[in-house]
XYZ file of N, CA and C in Angstrom:
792
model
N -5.414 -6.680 -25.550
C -5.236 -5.371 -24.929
C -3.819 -4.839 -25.150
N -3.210 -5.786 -25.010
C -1.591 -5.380 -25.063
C -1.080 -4.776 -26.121
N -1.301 -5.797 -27.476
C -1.331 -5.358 -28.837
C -1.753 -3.914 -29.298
N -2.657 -3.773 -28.617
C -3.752 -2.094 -29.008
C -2.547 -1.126 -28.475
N -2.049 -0.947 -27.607
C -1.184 0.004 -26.644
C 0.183 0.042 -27.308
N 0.275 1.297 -27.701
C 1.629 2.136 -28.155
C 2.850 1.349 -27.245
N 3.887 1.188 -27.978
C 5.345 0.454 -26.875
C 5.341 1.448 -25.927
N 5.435 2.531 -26.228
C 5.703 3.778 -25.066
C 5.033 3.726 -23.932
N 3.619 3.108 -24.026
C 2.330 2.837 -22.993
C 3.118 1.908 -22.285
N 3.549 0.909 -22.953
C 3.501 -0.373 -22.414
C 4.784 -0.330 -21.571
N 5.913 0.329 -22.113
C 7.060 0.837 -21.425
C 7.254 1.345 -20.030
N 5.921 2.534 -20.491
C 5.710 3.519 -18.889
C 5.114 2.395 -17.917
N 4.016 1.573 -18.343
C 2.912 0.675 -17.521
C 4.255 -0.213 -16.526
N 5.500 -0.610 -17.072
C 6.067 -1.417 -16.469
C 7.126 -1.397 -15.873
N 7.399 0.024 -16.121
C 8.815 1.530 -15.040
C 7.521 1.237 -14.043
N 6.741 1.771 -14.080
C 5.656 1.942 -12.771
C 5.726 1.241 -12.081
N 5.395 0.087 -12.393
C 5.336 -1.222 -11.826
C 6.697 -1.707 -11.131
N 7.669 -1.245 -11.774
C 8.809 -1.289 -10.833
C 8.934 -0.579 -9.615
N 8.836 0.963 -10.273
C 8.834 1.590 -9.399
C 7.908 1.799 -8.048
N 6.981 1.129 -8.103
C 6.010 1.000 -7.307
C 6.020 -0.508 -6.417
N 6.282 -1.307 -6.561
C 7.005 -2.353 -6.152
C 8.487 -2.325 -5.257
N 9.299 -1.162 -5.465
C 10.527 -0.508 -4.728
C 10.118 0.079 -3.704
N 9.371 1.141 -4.092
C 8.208 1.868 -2.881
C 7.523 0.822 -1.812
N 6.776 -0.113 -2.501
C 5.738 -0.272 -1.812
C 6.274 -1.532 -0.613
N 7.694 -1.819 -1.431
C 8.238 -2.927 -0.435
C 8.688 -2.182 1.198
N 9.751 -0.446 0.718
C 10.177 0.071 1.451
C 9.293 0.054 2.531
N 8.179 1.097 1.995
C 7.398 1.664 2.872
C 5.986 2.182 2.615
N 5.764 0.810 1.709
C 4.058 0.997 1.033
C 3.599 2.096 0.424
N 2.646 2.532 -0.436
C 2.331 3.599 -1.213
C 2.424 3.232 -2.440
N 2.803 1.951 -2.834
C 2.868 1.634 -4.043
C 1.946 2.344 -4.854
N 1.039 1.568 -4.590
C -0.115 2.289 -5.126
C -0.469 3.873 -5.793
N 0.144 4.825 -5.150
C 0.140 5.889 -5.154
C 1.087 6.694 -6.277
N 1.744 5.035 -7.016
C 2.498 5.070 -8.520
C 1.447 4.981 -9.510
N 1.437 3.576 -9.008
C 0.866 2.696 -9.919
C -0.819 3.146 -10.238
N -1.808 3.404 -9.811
C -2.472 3.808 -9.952
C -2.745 5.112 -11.022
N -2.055 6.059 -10.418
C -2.140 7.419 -11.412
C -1.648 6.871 -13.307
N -0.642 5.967 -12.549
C 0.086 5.287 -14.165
C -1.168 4.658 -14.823
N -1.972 3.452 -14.538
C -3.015 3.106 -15.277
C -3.861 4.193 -15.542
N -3.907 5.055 -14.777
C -5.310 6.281 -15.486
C -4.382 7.113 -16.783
N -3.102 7.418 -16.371
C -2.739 7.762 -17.643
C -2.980 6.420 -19.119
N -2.161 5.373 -18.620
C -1.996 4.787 -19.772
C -3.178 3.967 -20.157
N -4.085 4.366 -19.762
C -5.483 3.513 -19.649
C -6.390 3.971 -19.572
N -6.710 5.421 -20.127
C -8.198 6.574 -19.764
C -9.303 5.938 -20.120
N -9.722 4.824 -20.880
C -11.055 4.809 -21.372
C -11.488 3.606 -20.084
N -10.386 3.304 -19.596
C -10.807 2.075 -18.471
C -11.786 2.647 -17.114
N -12.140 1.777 -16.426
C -13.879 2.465 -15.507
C -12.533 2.059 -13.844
N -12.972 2.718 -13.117
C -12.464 2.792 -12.070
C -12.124 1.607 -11.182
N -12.963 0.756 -11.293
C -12.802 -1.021 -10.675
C -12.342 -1.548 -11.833
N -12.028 -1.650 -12.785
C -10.728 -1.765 -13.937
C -9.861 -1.601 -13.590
N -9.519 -0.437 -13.257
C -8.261 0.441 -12.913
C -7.894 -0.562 -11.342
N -8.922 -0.303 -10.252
C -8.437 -0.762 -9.082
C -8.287 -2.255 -9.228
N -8.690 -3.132 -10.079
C -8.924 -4.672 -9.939
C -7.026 -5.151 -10.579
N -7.217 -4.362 -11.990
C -5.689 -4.656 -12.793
C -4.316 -4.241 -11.307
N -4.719 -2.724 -10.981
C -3.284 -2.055 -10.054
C -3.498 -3.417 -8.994
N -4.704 -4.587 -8.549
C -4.062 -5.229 -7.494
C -3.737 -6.541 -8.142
N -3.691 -7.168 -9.247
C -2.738 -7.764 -9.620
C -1.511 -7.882 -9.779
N -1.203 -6.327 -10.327
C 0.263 -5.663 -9.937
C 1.021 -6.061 -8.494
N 0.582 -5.918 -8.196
C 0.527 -4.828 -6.619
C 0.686 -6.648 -5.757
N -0.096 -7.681 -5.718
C 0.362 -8.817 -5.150
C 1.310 -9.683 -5.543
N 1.885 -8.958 -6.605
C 2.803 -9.706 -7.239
C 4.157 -9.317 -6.248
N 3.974 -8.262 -6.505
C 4.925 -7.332 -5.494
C 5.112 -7.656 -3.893
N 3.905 -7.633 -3.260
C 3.945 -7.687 -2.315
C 4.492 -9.068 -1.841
N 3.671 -10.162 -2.507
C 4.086 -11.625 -2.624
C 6.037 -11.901 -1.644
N 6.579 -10.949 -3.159
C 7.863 -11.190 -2.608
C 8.698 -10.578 -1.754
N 8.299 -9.455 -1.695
C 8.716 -8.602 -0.414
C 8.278 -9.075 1.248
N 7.219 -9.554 0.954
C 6.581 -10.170 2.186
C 7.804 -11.434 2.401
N 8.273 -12.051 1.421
C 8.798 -13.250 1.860
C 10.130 -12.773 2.170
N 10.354 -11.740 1.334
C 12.053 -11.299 1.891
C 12.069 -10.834 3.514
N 10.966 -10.451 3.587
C 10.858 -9.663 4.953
C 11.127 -10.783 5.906
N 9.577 -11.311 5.822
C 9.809 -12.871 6.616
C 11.169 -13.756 6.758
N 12.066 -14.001 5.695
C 13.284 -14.449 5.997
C 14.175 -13.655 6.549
N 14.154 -12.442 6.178
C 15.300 -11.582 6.804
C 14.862 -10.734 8.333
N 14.114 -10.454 7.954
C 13.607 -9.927 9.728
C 12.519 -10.643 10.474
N 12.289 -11.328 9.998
C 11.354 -12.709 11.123
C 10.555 -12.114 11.908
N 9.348 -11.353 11.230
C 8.672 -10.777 11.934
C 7.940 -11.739 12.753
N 6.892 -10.787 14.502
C 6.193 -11.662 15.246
C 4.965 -11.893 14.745
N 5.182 -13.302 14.068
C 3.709 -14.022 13.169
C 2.398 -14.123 14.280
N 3.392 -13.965 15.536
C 1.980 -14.133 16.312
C 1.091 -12.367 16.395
N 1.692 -11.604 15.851
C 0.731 -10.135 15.847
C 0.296 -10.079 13.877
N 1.240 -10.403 13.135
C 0.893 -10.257 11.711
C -0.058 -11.302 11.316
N -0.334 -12.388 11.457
C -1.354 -13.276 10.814
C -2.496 -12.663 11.878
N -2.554 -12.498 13.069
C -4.030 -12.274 13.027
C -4.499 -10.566 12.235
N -3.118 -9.801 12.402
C -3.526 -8.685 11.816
C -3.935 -8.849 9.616
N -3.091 -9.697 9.486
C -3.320 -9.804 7.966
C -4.706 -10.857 8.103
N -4.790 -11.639 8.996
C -7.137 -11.657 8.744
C -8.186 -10.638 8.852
N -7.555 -10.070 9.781
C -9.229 -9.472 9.928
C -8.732 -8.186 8.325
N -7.516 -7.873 7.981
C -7.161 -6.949 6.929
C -8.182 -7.812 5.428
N -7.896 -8.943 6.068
C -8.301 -9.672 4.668
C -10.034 -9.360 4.693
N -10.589 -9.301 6.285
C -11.925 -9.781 5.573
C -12.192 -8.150 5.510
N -11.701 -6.917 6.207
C -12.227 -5.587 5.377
C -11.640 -5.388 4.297
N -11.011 -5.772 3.791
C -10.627 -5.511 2.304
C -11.622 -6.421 1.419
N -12.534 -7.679 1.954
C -13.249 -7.965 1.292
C -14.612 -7.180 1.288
N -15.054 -6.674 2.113
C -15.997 -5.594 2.540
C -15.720 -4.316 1.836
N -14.493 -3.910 1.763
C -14.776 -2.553 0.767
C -14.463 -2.844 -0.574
N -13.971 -4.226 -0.744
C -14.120 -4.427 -2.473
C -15.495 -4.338 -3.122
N -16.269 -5.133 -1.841
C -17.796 -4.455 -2.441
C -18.201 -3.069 -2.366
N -17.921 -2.645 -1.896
C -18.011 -1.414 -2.320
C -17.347 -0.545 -3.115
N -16.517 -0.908 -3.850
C -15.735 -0.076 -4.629
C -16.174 0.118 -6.074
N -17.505 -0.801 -6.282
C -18.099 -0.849 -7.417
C -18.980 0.222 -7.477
N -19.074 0.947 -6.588
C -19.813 2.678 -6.176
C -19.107 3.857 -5.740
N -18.014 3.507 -6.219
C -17.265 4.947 -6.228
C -16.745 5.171 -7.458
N -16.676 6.652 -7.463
C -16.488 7.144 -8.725
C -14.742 7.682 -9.071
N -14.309 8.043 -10.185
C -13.264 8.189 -10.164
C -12.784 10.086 -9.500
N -14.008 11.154 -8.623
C -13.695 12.054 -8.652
C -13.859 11.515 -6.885
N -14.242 10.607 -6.647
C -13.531 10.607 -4.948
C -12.549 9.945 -4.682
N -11.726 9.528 -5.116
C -10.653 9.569 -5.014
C -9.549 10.087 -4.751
N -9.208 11.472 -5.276
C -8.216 12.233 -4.839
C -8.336 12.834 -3.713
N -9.814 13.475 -3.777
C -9.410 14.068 -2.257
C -9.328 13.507 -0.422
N -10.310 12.118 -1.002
C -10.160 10.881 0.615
C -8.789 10.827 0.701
N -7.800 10.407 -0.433
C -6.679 10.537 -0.118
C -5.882 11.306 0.539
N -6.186 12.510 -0.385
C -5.116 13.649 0.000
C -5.771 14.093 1.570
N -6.857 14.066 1.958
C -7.189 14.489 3.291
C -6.209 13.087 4.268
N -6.038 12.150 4.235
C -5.616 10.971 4.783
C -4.274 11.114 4.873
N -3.554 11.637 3.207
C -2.230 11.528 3.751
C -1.454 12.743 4.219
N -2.456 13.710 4.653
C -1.930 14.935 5.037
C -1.747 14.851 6.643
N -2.778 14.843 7.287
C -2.824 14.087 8.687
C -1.716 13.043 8.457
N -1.657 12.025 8.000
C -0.280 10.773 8.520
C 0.933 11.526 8.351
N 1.200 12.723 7.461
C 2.430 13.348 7.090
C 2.782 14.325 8.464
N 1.756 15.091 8.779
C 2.026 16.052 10.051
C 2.167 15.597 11.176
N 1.414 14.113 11.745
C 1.395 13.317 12.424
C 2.940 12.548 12.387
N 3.459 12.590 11.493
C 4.479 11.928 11.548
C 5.883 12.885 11.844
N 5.678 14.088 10.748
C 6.588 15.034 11.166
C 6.543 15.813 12.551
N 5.293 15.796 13.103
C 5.164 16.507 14.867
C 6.193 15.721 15.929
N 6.244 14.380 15.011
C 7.250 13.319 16.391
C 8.543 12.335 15.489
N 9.332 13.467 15.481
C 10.795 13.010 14.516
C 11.254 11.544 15.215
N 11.001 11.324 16.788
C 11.066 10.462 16.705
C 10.670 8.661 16.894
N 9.743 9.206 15.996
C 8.432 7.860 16.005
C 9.075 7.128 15.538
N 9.037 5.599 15.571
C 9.402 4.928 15.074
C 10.675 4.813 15.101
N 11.442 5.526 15.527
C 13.318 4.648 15.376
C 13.322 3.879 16.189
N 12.769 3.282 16.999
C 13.528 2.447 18.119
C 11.926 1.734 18.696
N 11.988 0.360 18.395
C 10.299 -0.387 18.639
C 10.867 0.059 20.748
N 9.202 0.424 21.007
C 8.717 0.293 22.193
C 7.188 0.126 21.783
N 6.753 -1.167 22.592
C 5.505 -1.668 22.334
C 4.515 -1.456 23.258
N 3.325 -1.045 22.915
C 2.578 -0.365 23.744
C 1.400 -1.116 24.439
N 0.986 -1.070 25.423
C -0.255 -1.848 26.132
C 0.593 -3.093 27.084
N 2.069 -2.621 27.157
C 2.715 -3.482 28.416
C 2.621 -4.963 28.115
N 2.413 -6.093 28.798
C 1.740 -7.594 28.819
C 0.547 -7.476 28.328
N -0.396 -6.715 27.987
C -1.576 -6.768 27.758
C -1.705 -7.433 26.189
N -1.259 -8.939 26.117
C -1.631 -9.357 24.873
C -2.728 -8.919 23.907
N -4.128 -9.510 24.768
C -5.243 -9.012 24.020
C -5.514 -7.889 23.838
N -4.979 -6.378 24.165
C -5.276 -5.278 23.801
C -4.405 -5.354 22.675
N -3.195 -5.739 22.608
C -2.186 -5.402 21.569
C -2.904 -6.226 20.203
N -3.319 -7.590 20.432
C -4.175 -7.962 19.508
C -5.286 -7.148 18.778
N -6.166 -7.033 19.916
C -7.491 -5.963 19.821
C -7.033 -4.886 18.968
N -6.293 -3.767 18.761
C -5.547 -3.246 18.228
C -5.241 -2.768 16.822
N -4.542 -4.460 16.980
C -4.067 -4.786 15.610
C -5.272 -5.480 14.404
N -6.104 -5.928 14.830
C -7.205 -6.224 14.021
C -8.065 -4.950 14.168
N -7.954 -4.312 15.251
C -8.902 -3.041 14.797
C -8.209 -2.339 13.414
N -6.721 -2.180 12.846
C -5.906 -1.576 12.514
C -6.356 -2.528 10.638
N -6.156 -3.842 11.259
C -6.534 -4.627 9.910
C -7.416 -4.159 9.479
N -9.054 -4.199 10.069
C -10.250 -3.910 9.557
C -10.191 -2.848 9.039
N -9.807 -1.911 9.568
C -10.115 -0.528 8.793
C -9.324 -0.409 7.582
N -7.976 -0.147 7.689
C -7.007 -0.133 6.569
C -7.599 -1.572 5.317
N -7.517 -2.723 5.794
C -8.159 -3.410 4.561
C -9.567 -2.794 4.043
N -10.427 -2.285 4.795
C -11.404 -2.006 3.846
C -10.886 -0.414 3.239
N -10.385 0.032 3.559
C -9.458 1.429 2.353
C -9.050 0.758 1.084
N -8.423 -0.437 1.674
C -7.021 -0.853 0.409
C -8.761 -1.524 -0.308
N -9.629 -2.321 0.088
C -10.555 -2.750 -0.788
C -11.572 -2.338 -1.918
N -11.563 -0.768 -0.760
C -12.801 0.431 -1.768
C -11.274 1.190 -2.351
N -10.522 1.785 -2.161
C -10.031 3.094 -2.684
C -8.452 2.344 -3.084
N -7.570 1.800 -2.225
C -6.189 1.211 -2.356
C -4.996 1.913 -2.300
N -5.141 3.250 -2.983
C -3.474 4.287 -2.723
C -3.194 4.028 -1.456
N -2.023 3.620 -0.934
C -1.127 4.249 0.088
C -1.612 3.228 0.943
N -1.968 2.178 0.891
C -2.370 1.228 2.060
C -1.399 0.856 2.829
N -0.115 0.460 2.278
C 1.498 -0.046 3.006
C 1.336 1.077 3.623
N 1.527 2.264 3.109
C 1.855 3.279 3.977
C 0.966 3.432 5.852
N -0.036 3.815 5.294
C -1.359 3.707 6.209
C -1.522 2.636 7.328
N -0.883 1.278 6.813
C -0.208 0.142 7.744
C 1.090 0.579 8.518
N 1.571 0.892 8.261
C 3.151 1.219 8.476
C 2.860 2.468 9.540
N 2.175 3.455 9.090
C 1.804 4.376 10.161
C 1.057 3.975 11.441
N 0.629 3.144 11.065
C -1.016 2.834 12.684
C 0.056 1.969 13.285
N 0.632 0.809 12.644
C 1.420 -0.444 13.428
C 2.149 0.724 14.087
N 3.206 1.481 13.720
C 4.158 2.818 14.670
C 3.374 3.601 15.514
N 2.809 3.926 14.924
C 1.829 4.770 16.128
C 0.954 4.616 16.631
N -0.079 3.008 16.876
C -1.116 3.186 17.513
C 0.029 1.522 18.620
N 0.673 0.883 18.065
C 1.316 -0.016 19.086
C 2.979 -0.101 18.940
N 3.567 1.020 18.585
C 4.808 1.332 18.849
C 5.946 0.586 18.116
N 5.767 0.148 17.418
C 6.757 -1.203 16.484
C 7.483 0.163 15.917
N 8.800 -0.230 15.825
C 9.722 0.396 14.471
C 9.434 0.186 13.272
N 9.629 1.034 12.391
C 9.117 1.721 11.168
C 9.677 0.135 10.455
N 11.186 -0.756 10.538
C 11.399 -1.466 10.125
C 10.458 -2.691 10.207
N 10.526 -2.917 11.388
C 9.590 -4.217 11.987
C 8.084 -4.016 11.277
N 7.462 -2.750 11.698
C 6.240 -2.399 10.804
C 6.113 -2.814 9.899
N 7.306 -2.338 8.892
C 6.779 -2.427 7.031
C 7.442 -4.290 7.319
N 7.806 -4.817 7.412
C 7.503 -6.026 7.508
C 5.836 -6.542 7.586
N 5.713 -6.584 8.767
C 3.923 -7.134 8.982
C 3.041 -5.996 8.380
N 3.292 -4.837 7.464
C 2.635 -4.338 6.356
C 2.529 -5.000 5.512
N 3.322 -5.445 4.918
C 3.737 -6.646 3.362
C 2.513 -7.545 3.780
N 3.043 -8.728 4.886
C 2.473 -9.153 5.370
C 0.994 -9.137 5.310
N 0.099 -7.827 5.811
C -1.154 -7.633 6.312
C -2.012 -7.195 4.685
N -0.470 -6.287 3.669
C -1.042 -5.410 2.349
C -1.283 -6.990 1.500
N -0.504 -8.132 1.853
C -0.571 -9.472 1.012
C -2.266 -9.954 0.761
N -2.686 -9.876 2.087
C -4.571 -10.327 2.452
C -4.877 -9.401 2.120
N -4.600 -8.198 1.837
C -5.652 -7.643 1.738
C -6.076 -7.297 0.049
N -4.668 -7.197 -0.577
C -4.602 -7.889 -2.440
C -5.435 -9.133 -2.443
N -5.136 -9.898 -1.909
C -6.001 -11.203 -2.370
C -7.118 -11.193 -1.909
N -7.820 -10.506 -0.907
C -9.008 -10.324 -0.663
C -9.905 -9.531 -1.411
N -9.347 -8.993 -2.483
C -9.851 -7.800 -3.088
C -9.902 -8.523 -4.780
N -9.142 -9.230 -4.739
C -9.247 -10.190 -6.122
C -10.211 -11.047 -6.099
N -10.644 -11.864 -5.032
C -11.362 -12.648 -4.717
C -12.835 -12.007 -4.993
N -12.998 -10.903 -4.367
C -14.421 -10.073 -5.455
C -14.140 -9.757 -7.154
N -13.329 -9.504 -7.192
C -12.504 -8.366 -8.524
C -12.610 -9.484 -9.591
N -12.102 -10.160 -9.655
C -12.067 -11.739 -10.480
C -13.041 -12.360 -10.857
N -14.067 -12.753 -10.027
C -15.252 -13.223 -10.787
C -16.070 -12.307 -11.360
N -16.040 -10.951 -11.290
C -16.453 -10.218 -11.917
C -16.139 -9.186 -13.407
N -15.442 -10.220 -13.450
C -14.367 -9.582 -14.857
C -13.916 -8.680 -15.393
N -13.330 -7.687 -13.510
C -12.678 -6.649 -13.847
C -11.265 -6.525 -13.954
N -10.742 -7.374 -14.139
C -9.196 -7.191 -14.238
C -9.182 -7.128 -15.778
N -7.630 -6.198 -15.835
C -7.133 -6.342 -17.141
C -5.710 -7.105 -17.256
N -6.142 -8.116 -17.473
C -5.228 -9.597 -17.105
C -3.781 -8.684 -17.780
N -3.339 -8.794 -19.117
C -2.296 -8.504 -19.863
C -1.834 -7.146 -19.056
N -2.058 -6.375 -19.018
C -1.537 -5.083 -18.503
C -1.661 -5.230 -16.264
N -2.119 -5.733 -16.090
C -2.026 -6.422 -14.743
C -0.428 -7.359 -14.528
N -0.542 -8.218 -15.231
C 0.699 -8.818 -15.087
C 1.684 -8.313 -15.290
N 1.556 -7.188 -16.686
C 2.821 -6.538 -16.943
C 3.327 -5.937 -15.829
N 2.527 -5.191 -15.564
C 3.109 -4.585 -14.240
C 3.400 -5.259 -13.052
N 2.778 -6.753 -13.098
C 3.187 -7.597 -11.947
C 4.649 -8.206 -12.062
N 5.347 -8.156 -13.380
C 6.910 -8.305 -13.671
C 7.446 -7.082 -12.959
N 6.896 -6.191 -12.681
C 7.788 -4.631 -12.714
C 7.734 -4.959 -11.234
N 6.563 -5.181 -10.780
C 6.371 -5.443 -9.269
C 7.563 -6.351 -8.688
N 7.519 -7.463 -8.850
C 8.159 -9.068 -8.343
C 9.747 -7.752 -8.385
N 9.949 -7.541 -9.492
C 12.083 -7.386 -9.301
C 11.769 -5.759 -8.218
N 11.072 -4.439 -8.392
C 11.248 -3.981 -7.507
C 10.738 -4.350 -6.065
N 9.884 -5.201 -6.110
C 9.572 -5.326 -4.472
C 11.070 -6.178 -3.705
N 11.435 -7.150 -5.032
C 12.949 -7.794 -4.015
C 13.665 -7.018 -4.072
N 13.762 -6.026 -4.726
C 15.239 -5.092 -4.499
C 14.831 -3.863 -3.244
N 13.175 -3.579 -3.260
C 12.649 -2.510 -2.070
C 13.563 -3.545 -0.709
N 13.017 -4.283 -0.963
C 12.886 -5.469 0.716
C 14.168 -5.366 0.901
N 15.353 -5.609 -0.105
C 16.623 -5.809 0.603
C 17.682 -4.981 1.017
N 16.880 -3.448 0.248
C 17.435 -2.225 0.606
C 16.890 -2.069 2.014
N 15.544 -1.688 1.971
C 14.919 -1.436 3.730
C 16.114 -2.122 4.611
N 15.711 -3.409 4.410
C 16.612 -4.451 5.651
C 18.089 -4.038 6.009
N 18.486 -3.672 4.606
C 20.200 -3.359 4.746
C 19.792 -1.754 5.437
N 19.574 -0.625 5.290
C 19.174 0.354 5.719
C 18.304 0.469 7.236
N 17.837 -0.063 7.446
C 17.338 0.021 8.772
C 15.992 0.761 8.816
N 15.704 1.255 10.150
C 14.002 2.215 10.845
C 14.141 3.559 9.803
N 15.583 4.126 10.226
C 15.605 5.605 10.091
C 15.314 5.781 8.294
N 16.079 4.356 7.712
C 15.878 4.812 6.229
C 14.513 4.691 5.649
N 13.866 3.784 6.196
C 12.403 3.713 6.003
C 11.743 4.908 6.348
N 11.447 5.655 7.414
C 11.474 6.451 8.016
C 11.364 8.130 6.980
N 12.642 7.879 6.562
C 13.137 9.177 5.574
C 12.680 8.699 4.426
N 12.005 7.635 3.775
C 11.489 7.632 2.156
C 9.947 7.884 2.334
N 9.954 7.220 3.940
C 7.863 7.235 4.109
C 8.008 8.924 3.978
N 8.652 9.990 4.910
C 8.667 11.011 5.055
C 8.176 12.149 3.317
N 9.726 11.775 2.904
C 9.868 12.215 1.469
C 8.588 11.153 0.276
N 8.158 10.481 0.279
C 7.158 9.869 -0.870
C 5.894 10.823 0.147
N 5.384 10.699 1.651
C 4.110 11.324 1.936
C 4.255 12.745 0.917
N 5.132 13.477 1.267
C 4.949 15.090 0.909
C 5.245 15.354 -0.860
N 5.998 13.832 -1.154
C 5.916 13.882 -2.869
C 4.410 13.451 -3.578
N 3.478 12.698 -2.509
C 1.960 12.047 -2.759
C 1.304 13.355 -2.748
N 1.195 14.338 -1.492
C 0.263 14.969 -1.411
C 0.918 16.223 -2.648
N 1.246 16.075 -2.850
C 1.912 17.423 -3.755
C 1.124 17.190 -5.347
N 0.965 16.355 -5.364
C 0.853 15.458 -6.769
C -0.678 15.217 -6.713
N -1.161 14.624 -5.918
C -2.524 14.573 -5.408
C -3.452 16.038 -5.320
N -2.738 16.612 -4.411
C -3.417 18.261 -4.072
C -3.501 18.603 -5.399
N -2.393 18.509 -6.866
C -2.051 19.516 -7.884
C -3.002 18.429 -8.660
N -3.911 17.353 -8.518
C -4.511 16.853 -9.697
C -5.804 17.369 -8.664
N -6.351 17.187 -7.790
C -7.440 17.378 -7.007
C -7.848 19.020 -7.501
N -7.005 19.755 -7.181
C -7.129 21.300 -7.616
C -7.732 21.117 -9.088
N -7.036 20.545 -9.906
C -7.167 20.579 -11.307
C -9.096 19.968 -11.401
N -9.295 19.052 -10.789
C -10.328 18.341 -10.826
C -11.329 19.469 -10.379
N -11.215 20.571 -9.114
C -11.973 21.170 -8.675
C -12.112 22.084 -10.004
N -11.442 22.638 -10.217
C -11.517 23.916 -11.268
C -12.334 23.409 -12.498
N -11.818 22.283 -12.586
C -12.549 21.398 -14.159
C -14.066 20.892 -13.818
């Protein structure tokens, strides 16, 4: 596969992969690179191609950002491992299903999704700077919660995948109050199960495109450690201001290919 592809292909395939790995460590959305990049550099490929290769990428990435996180901000393993299971088993649930979607629903589930998290986020400037955790002592609601939060978001990242960090990063802030920092921590975390849950269908079915998967999983590994150690050094607010600025750079980009799709 590799061989067939112009250097220039192979060039762009693995800027992406960086760049999406920087993103996706910050404040998830990787995807929302990397993805559009394989449909360019990869048109004749079928849509679970496309989604099976971007999550090879994409756990490569996460892999190490998750671990930078974990050493440097020590997230509470007692809310992220149960939230990264139940993420794992809907992300195994909509991997089956992702073998029935087509490549023209795509843009707009998105763009309806990240328009709501963008206004939702801009209505309350100040969400997320400062963790206050919600449901008091009430362990098991805060649990309850957070696996409600897994299930759903993993089965997105399983059928569709753009913007899943993100989509984590938003519910952990706003449905149980964590800072945007602490969040994209147990995002990594929760986006980790839900990549490997999605390979675990994707793999025996021989949709990955191994060579161009990995490539981009090099681009992944160096930007996700350099995303992770910027966030950490930067804090809530800087996370905060890239989720802000990448939502309204997604839907802009999204809306202007969706339009294109309607007219065509």
């Amino acid at each position: 596969m590799l061989e067939s592809l112009d250097p220039g292909v192979l060039v762009f395939l693995a800027l992406a992969g960086l760049a999406a790995g920087f993103i996706d460590a910050v404040v998830g959305g990787g995807g929302l690179i990397q993805l559009p990049a394989l449909l360019v550099g990869l048109p004749g490929a079928t849509p679970v191609q496309l989604l099976a290769t971007n999550k090879v990428g994409s756990i490569c990435g996460t892999t190490v950002s998750s671990i930078t996180y974990v050493r440097r901000i020590r997230p509470d393993l007692r809310t992220a491992l149960p939230l990264a299971a139940a993420a794992f088993v809907g992300s195994l649930g909509g991997a089956a299903l992702a073998f029935l979607i087509t490549k023209e629903a795509f843009n707009p589930i998105i763009l309806v999704v990240l328009v709501v998290v963008g206004c939702y986020t801009l209505a309350r400037p100040t969400m997320g700077q400062m963790q206050a955790l919600r449901f008091g002592h009430s362990r098991r609601r805060h649990l309850g919660t957070a696996a409600v939060i897994g299930l759903a978001v993993g089965a997105y990242d399983g059928a569709l995948g753009p913007g899943t960090g993100s989509f984590f990063v938003f519910a952990l802030v706003s449905a149980l109050g964590y800072g945007f920092l602490e969040a994209s921590a147990k995002a990594k975390i929760a986006n980790l199960a839900t990549n490997l849950a999605a390979l675990v269908v994707f793999v025996p079915q021989g949709a990955v495109i191994w060579p161009v998967g990995l490539l981009m999983g090099v681009g992944n590994i160096l930007g996700g450690y350099l995303g992770a150690r910027v966030a950490v050094a930067r804090g809530s607010g800087f996370v905060r201001s890239v989720f802000v600025v990448l939502g309204v750079a997604f839907i802009l980009k999204i809306g202007y290919d969706t339009w294109v799709q309607f007219l065509g």
